[in-house]
Short mmCIF file of C-alpha atoms and ligand atoms in Angstrom, two decimals:
data_model
loop_
_atom_site.label_atom_id
_atom_site.label_comp_id
_atom_site.label_asym_id
_atom_site.label_seq_id
_atom_site.Cartn_x
_atom_site.Cartn_y
_atom_site.Cartn_z
CA MET A 401 -97.92 104.13 -76.20
CA SER A 402 -99.53 107.51 -76.60
CA SER A 403 -102.35 106.68 -74.14
CA TRP A 404 -99.74 105.47 -71.66
CA ARG A 405 -97.97 108.79 -72.07
CA ARG A 406 -101.24 110.62 -71.53
CA PHE A 407 -101.72 108.87 -68.24
CA THR A 408 -98.14 108.89 -67.05
CA LYS A 409 -97.06 112.42 -67.99
CA PRO A 410 -99.41 114.29 -65.60
CA HIS A 411 -98.56 111.70 -62.95
CA ARG A 412 -94.80 112.42 -63.38
CA GLU A 413 -95.48 116.19 -63.46
CA GLY A 414 -97.56 115.80 -60.30
CA GLY A 415 -94.67 113.92 -58.70
CA MET A 416 -92.23 116.66 -59.67
CA ILE A 417 -94.53 119.35 -58.29
CA LEU A 418 -94.90 117.37 -55.09
CA ALA A 419 -91.12 117.07 -54.85
CA LEU A 420 -90.78 120.80 -55.54
CA VAL A 421 -93.37 121.60 -52.86
CA LEU A 422 -91.52 119.34 -50.44
CA VAL A 423 -88.20 121.05 -51.25
CA LEU A 424 -89.82 124.47 -50.84
CA ALA A 425 -91.46 123.39 -47.60
CA LEU A 426 -88.13 122.06 -46.39
CA MET A 427 -86.36 125.29 -47.37
CA LEU A 428 -89.06 127.28 -45.65
CA SER A 429 -88.83 125.24 -42.47
CA VAL A 430 -85.02 125.45 -42.53
CA SER A 431 -85.17 129.23 -42.92
CA MET A 432 -87.87 129.36 -40.22
CA ILE A 433 -85.65 127.39 -37.87
CA SER A 434 -82.62 129.57 -38.63
CA PHE A 435 -84.77 132.72 -38.32
CA THR A 436 -86.12 131.52 -34.96
CA ARG A 437 -82.65 130.55 -33.79
CA ARG A 438 -81.30 133.94 -34.91
CA ALA A 439 -84.10 135.68 -33.06
CA VAL A 440 -83.37 133.67 -29.91
CA ILE A 441 -79.63 134.38 -30.24
CA ASP A 442 -80.32 138.09 -30.83
CA SER A 443 -82.49 138.28 -27.73
CA LEU A 444 -79.84 136.38 -25.74
CA ILE A 445 -77.16 138.82 -26.96
CA VAL A 446 -79.32 141.80 -25.94
CA ARG A 447 -80.03 140.20 -22.56
CA ASN A 448 -76.36 139.30 -22.10
CA ARG A 449 -75.36 142.87 -22.97
CA ASP A 450 -77.86 144.20 -20.43
CA ASP A 451 -76.61 141.75 -17.78
CA SER A 452 -73.02 142.63 -18.60
CA GLN A 453 -73.67 146.37 -18.25
CA ARG A 454 -75.58 145.85 -15.01
CA ALA A 455 -72.83 143.60 -13.61
CA ALA A 456 -70.14 146.15 -14.55
CA ALA A 457 -72.12 148.98 -12.91
CA LEU A 458 -72.73 146.84 -9.80
CA ALA A 459 -69.00 146.00 -9.54
CA ARG A 460 -68.07 149.70 -9.86
CA GLY A 461 -70.61 150.49 -7.13
CA GLY A 462 -68.97 147.81 -4.98
CA VAL A 463 -65.65 149.66 -5.25
CA ARG A 464 -67.35 152.82 -3.92
CA LEU A 465 -68.77 150.80 -1.04
CA GLY A 466 -65.30 149.40 -0.33
CA ILE A 467 -63.81 152.92 -0.26
CA ALA A 468 -66.62 154.02 2.08
CA LEU A 469 -65.73 151.08 4.36
CA ILE A 470 -62.02 151.91 4.64
CA LEU A 471 -62.77 155.62 5.23
CA SER A 472 -65.44 154.84 7.85
CA ASP A 473 -63.01 152.48 9.57
CA ARG A 474 -60.45 155.28 9.75
CA LEU A 475 -63.03 157.70 11.18
CA LEU A 476 -64.21 155.11 13.71
CA LYS A 477 -60.62 154.72 14.86
CA GLY A 478 -60.57 158.26 16.11
CA ALA A 479 -59.32 160.31 13.21
CA ALA A 480 -62.50 162.43 13.35
CA GLU A 481 -60.98 165.12 15.52
CA ASN A 482 -58.15 165.45 13.00
CA PHE A 483 -60.47 165.53 10.00
CA GLU A 484 -59.56 169.09 9.10
CA THR A 485 -55.86 168.37 8.88
CA THR A 486 -56.51 165.16 6.88
CA GLU A 487 -53.07 163.98 7.93
CA LEU A 488 -52.42 160.36 8.76
CA VAL A 489 -52.44 160.07 12.53
CA ALA A 490 -51.65 157.05 14.66
CA THR A 491 -54.63 154.68 14.85
CA PRO A 492 -54.89 151.30 16.57
CA GLY A 493 -53.56 149.91 13.27
CA ASN A 494 -54.95 147.45 10.74
CA THR A 495 -56.32 144.19 12.12
CA LEU A 496 -58.91 141.68 10.94
CA ASP A 497 -61.39 143.07 13.49
CA ASP A 498 -61.59 146.27 11.41
CA LEU A 499 -64.80 147.38 9.73
CA TRP A 500 -63.39 146.77 6.22
CA ASN A 501 -62.94 143.08 7.02
CA GLN A 502 -66.51 142.57 8.27
CA THR A 503 -68.01 142.31 4.77
CA ARG A 504 -65.67 139.56 3.59
CA ASN A 505 -67.62 136.76 1.85
CA PHE A 506 -70.91 138.56 2.58
CA GLU A 507 -73.17 138.50 -0.48
CA ILE A 508 -75.30 141.58 -1.11
CA VAL A 509 -78.31 140.81 -3.35
CA ASP A 510 -80.19 143.62 -5.13
CA ALA A 511 -83.94 143.72 -5.85
CA GLU A 512 -83.44 142.37 -9.40
CA GLY A 513 -81.36 139.37 -8.38
CA GLY A 514 -77.89 140.83 -9.03
CA SER A 515 -75.32 139.95 -6.37
CA LEU A 516 -72.18 141.61 -5.07
CA VAL A 517 -69.26 140.43 -2.91
CA ILE A 518 -66.65 142.94 -1.70
CA ASP A 519 -63.30 141.77 -0.42
CA VAL A 520 -61.02 144.38 1.20
CA GLN A 521 -57.47 143.64 2.24
CA ASP A 522 -54.75 145.87 3.64
CA ALA A 523 -51.50 146.01 1.66
CA GLY A 524 -49.62 144.65 4.69
CA ALA A 525 -51.36 141.29 4.32
CA ARG A 526 -48.89 140.59 1.49
CA LEU A 527 -45.11 140.86 1.41
CA ASN A 528 -44.22 144.19 -0.22
CA LEU A 529 -41.45 143.61 -2.78
CA ASN A 530 -40.73 147.35 -2.75
CA ALA A 531 -39.96 147.10 0.99
CA VAL A 532 -37.27 144.50 0.20
CA VAL A 533 -35.30 147.05 -1.86
CA PRO A 534 -36.60 150.31 -0.36
CA TYR A 535 -36.45 153.30 -2.67
CA ALA A 536 -33.99 156.04 -1.68
CA GLY A 537 -33.43 157.73 -5.04
CA GLU A 538 -29.91 157.33 -6.40
CA LYS A 539 -28.86 156.05 -2.98
CA THR A 540 -31.10 152.98 -3.26
CA ARG A 541 -29.02 149.92 -2.36
CA ALA A 542 -30.15 146.38 -1.71
CA GLU A 543 -28.93 145.15 1.67
CA PRO A 544 -27.23 141.73 1.69
CA GLU A 545 -30.31 140.44 3.54
CA ALA A 546 -32.48 141.43 0.58
CA GLU A 547 -30.83 138.87 -1.71
CA GLU A 548 -30.86 136.12 0.94
CA PHE A 549 -34.51 136.76 1.73
CA LEU A 550 -35.53 136.83 -1.95
CA VAL A 551 -33.73 133.51 -2.52
CA GLU A 552 -35.74 131.90 0.31
CA LEU A 553 -39.00 133.49 -0.82
CA LEU A 554 -38.55 132.47 -4.47
CA GLN A 555 -37.38 128.94 -3.58
CA LYS A 556 -40.48 128.46 -1.41
CA VAL A 557 -42.78 129.68 -4.19
CA ILE A 558 -41.00 127.51 -6.79
CA ASP A 559 -41.20 124.42 -4.51
CA GLU A 560 -44.94 124.95 -4.08
CA MET A 561 -45.70 125.36 -7.81
CA PRO A 562 -48.06 122.54 -8.85
CA ILE A 563 -45.97 121.42 -11.84
CA ASP A 564 -43.61 118.54 -12.51
CA PRO A 565 -40.28 119.11 -10.66
CA GLY A 566 -38.51 118.44 -13.98
CA GLU A 567 -40.21 121.51 -15.47
CA LYS A 568 -38.98 123.83 -12.71
CA LEU A 569 -35.91 125.16 -14.46
CA TYR A 570 -35.55 128.13 -12.14
CA ASP A 571 -32.49 129.27 -10.20
CA ALA A 572 -33.78 131.17 -7.14
CA ARG A 573 -30.42 132.92 -6.54
CA GLU A 574 -30.18 134.16 -10.15
CA LEU A 575 -33.81 135.31 -10.05
CA ALA A 576 -33.22 137.17 -6.76
CA ARG A 577 -30.19 138.99 -8.21
CA ASN A 578 -32.01 139.82 -11.46
CA LEU A 579 -34.94 141.27 -9.50
CA ILE A 580 -32.59 143.43 -7.40
CA ASP A 581 -30.84 144.69 -10.56
CA TRP A 582 -34.23 145.51 -12.10
CA MET A 583 -35.04 147.71 -9.09
CA ASP A 584 -31.66 149.22 -8.10
CA PRO A 585 -30.69 152.51 -9.80
CA ASP A 586 -27.30 151.39 -11.20
CA ASP A 587 -26.63 149.56 -14.46
CA THR A 588 -24.20 146.98 -13.07
CA ARG A 589 -25.30 143.45 -12.31
CA VAL A 590 -24.97 142.16 -8.72
CA VAL A 591 -22.50 139.62 -10.15
CA GLY A 592 -20.73 142.21 -12.36
CA GLY A 593 -21.24 143.11 -16.02
CA GLY A 594 -23.95 145.19 -17.69
CA GLU A 595 -27.58 144.79 -16.56
CA GLY A 596 -28.88 145.59 -20.04
CA ASP A 597 -27.26 142.71 -21.97
CA TYR A 598 -30.20 140.31 -21.67
CA TYR A 599 -32.88 142.99 -22.09
CA GLN A 600 -31.25 144.51 -25.18
CA SER A 601 -31.21 141.09 -26.85
CA GLN A 602 -35.01 140.81 -26.55
CA ASP A 603 -37.43 141.62 -29.39
CA PRO A 604 -38.29 144.46 -28.94
CA PRO A 605 -35.32 145.41 -26.73
CA TYR A 606 -35.94 147.16 -23.40
CA ASN A 607 -34.04 148.25 -20.30
CA PRO A 608 -34.30 147.37 -16.60
CA ALA A 609 -36.65 149.82 -14.84
CA ASN A 610 -34.08 150.91 -12.18
CA ARG A 611 -36.93 152.01 -9.88
CA PRO A 612 -39.52 150.45 -7.55
CA LEU A 613 -41.97 147.96 -9.07
CA MET A 614 -45.25 149.46 -10.27
CA SER A 615 -47.15 146.14 -10.37
CA VAL A 616 -46.66 142.45 -9.64
CA GLU A 617 -47.12 141.81 -13.40
CA GLU A 618 -43.96 143.89 -14.04
CA VAL A 619 -41.90 141.09 -12.42
CA GLY A 620 -42.66 139.09 -15.60
CA LEU A 621 -40.32 141.45 -17.52
CA VAL A 622 -37.35 140.54 -15.29
CA GLU A 623 -34.82 138.09 -16.74
CA GLY A 624 -35.65 134.49 -15.76
CA PHE A 625 -39.25 135.10 -14.58
CA ASP A 626 -42.08 133.63 -16.65
CA VAL A 627 -45.88 133.87 -16.47
CA GLN A 628 -46.22 130.69 -14.37
CA LEU A 629 -43.78 131.92 -11.73
CA VAL A 630 -45.37 135.39 -11.55
CA GLU A 631 -48.80 133.74 -11.14
CA ALA A 632 -47.44 131.58 -8.30
CA LEU A 633 -45.84 134.64 -6.68
CA ARG A 634 -49.02 136.73 -6.87
CA ARG A 635 -50.74 135.24 -3.79
CA TYR A 636 -47.74 136.14 -1.62
CA VAL A 637 -46.65 139.60 -2.70
CA THR A 638 -47.73 143.16 -3.43
CA VAL A 639 -45.90 146.30 -4.59
CA TYR A 640 -47.94 148.67 -2.37
CA PRO A 641 -47.17 151.11 -0.96
CA ILE A 642 -44.62 151.73 -3.72
CA VAL A 643 -42.50 153.95 -1.50
CA GLY A 644 -42.13 153.90 2.29
CA GLY A 645 -43.76 150.54 3.01
CA ASN A 646 -42.97 148.12 5.82
CA GLY A 647 -42.73 144.35 5.95
CA ILE A 648 -45.63 141.96 6.58
CA ASN A 649 -48.51 143.00 8.87
CA LEU A 650 -48.59 140.09 11.32
CA ASN A 651 -52.12 141.12 12.37
CA THR A 652 -53.77 140.67 8.96
CA ALA A 653 -51.61 138.39 6.79
CA PRO A 654 -53.01 134.94 5.94
CA PRO A 655 -50.99 131.87 7.10
CA HIS A 656 -49.14 131.35 3.78
CA VAL A 657 -47.86 134.97 3.93
CA LEU A 658 -46.98 134.71 7.65
CA ALA A 659 -44.71 131.82 6.60
CA LEU A 660 -42.57 134.46 4.81
CA ILE A 661 -41.57 136.20 8.07
CA TYR A 662 -37.78 136.30 7.78
CA HIS A 663 -36.38 136.42 11.28
CA GLY A 664 -33.23 135.92 13.36
CA VAL A 665 -29.91 137.51 14.23
CA SER A 666 -27.99 139.21 11.43
CA GLY A 667 -26.51 136.74 8.96
CA GLU A 668 -28.58 133.84 10.31
CA LYS A 669 -32.12 134.85 9.42
CA ARG A 670 -34.54 132.13 8.31
CA LEU A 671 -38.20 131.90 7.32
CA VAL A 672 -40.23 131.14 10.47
CA ASP A 673 -41.59 127.65 11.12
CA ALA A 674 -45.22 126.50 11.39
CA ASP A 675 -45.14 126.80 15.22
CA THR A 676 -44.56 130.57 15.04
CA VAL A 677 -47.28 130.98 12.41
CA GLY A 678 -49.66 128.99 14.66
CA ARG A 679 -48.76 131.14 17.68
CA ILE A 680 -49.58 134.36 15.79
CA LEU A 681 -52.88 132.93 14.50
CA ARG A 682 -53.93 131.81 18.01
CA ALA A 683 -53.13 135.26 19.45
CA ARG A 684 -55.25 136.88 16.73
CA GLU A 685 -58.13 134.48 17.37
CA ALA A 686 -57.96 135.44 21.06
CA GLY A 687 -58.50 139.10 20.07
CA GLN A 688 -54.88 140.12 20.68
CA VAL A 689 -52.76 142.38 18.50
CA VAL A 690 -49.05 141.80 17.86
CA CYS A 691 -47.16 145.01 18.67
CA THR A 692 -43.56 146.06 18.15
CA GLY A 693 -43.80 149.03 20.54
CA SER A 694 -45.19 149.27 24.05
CA THR A 695 -47.57 146.48 24.95
CA GLU A 696 -48.93 148.10 28.09
CA GLY A 697 -52.61 148.75 28.73
CA SER A 698 -53.93 147.24 25.53
CA ASP A 699 -54.60 143.95 23.80
CA CYS A 700 -50.99 143.96 22.59
CA VAL A 701 -48.74 140.92 22.68
CA SER A 702 -45.01 141.36 22.10
CA LEU A 703 -42.83 139.77 19.42
CA SER A 704 -41.06 137.83 22.23
CA GLU A 705 -44.36 136.18 23.12
CA MET A 706 -44.55 135.08 19.48
CA ASP A 707 -41.02 133.64 19.76
CA LEU A 708 -39.74 136.47 17.52
CA GLY A 709 -37.90 138.41 20.22
CA GLU A 710 -34.29 137.66 19.36
CA GLY A 711 -32.70 139.43 16.41
CA SER A 712 -34.94 141.23 13.95
CA ILE A 713 -37.36 140.78 11.09
CA PHE A 714 -36.57 141.67 7.48
CA PRO A 715 -38.10 143.71 5.84
CA GLU A 716 -38.54 145.75 9.00
CA ILE A 717 -42.02 145.79 10.54
CA GLU A 718 -43.83 148.29 12.72
CA LEU A 719 -46.93 147.01 14.50
CA PRO A 720 -49.76 147.83 14.78
CA ASP A 721 -49.41 148.55 11.06
CA GLN A 722 -50.55 152.03 10.00
CA SER A 723 -50.55 151.43 6.24
CA GLY A 724 -53.20 153.45 4.43
CA VAL A 725 -53.20 151.30 1.29
CA PHE A 726 -55.94 148.73 0.61
CA THR A 727 -56.88 146.39 -2.20
CA ILE A 728 -60.62 146.32 -2.93
CA ARG A 729 -61.94 143.40 -5.00
CA SER A 730 -65.57 143.87 -6.03
CA ARG A 731 -67.24 140.88 -7.74
CA ALA A 732 -70.73 141.31 -9.23
CA LYS A 733 -72.98 138.69 -10.82
CA VAL A 734 -76.07 139.34 -12.93
CA GLY A 735 -77.69 136.35 -14.68
CA ASN A 736 -74.77 134.31 -15.99
CA VAL A 737 -72.45 137.29 -16.30
CA GLU A 738 -69.73 138.01 -13.74
CA ARG A 739 -67.66 141.19 -13.56
CA THR A 740 -64.85 141.84 -11.09
CA VAL A 741 -63.12 145.16 -10.48
CA VAL A 742 -59.84 145.14 -8.58
CA THR A 743 -58.62 148.47 -7.22
CA VAL A 744 -55.91 149.70 -4.90
CA VAL A 745 -56.81 152.76 -2.83
CA ASP A 746 -54.70 154.90 -0.49
CA ARG A 747 -56.85 156.37 2.30
CA SER A 748 -54.03 158.41 3.90
CA ASN A 749 -55.80 161.60 2.87
CA LEU A 750 -59.35 161.19 4.16
CA LEU A 751 -60.80 163.90 1.93
CA GLU A 752 -59.14 162.67 -1.23
CA PRO A 753 -58.55 158.93 -1.16
CA GLN A 754 -56.18 158.14 -3.99
CA LEU A 755 -56.89 155.50 -6.60
CA LEU A 756 -53.56 153.77 -7.33
CA PHE A 757 -54.76 150.90 -9.52
CA TRP A 758 -57.90 149.79 -11.40
CA ARG A 759 -58.48 146.61 -13.37
CA THR A 760 -61.66 145.02 -14.68
CA GLU A 761 -61.69 141.24 -14.95
CA1 LIG B 1264 -27.48 146.58 -10.13
CA1 LIG B 1265 -30.37 148.40 -11.98
#
């Protein structure tokens, strides 16, 4: 027995040591793997942070380029002789032939592989909600056409929302009235009663703004509007300029916004049909400009030629559009990191363009 023990004991001890070595080796390799992985992750984080900073800087630079474009466009249009006064003077108006539109979808690539795309759009290319209920201080009143137009606009947006019709529990007329009450200076609902009832029952309670809208996002605070509806509305509308803006710029608006032209004789206005939208687009493609004033001696075509002669358009338009407000979207990409800066700039004062909005995405 004892000799058996003599032979077997070292053998068992050797086995245990071997097992221990294996466990240690395993632990070592596990910690090596996790150390290596950590090192790789750390270097990726550092690289990502570098890319992120570079992308953010590139996007900010893109905004400066965009501002340079809208100012150069203004100077090219003949404001140079009035540079000292810096006042907004009549220019040929905003069209898609302008300098600021020439960089659309053009990708600028820097020496280190970063890329930048700048998209500039005039405010008139969207329907200005603040032109529907134009601000006039305490005298601000929504015209009857404002409610009718908002009903048609909201119904169109609701109809086009890509969700199940059963989920569209919106009432366009109620929404239109709630939006007017949010913007008008009084505290009485369009249908009578206090405007604050709904808002005071919220947690936390708040009040209607009773002033022009400061952002499209603000519409989400209005009774009956939810995030989905505001998102659907976003591609059609703007709130700029906040005061003193006109209706849609027929010379720059995309087809889905042109479809919001509300036209006709008083009391019988309707959204225009696809034929009118097509007519405007064809005129633009032919290098013509839709004008509301004199059409003599220029590339102007009249509203009548667009089948918009009879009656009027609401909100009122003045073409060529002289709006000084532009949205600049600057999207930069470095490695796998993308940064977008969205700004709204007013170029009315050439020496001091005003930054009205800034958001990093
Ligand atoms: Ca009201
Ligand atoms: Ca109100």
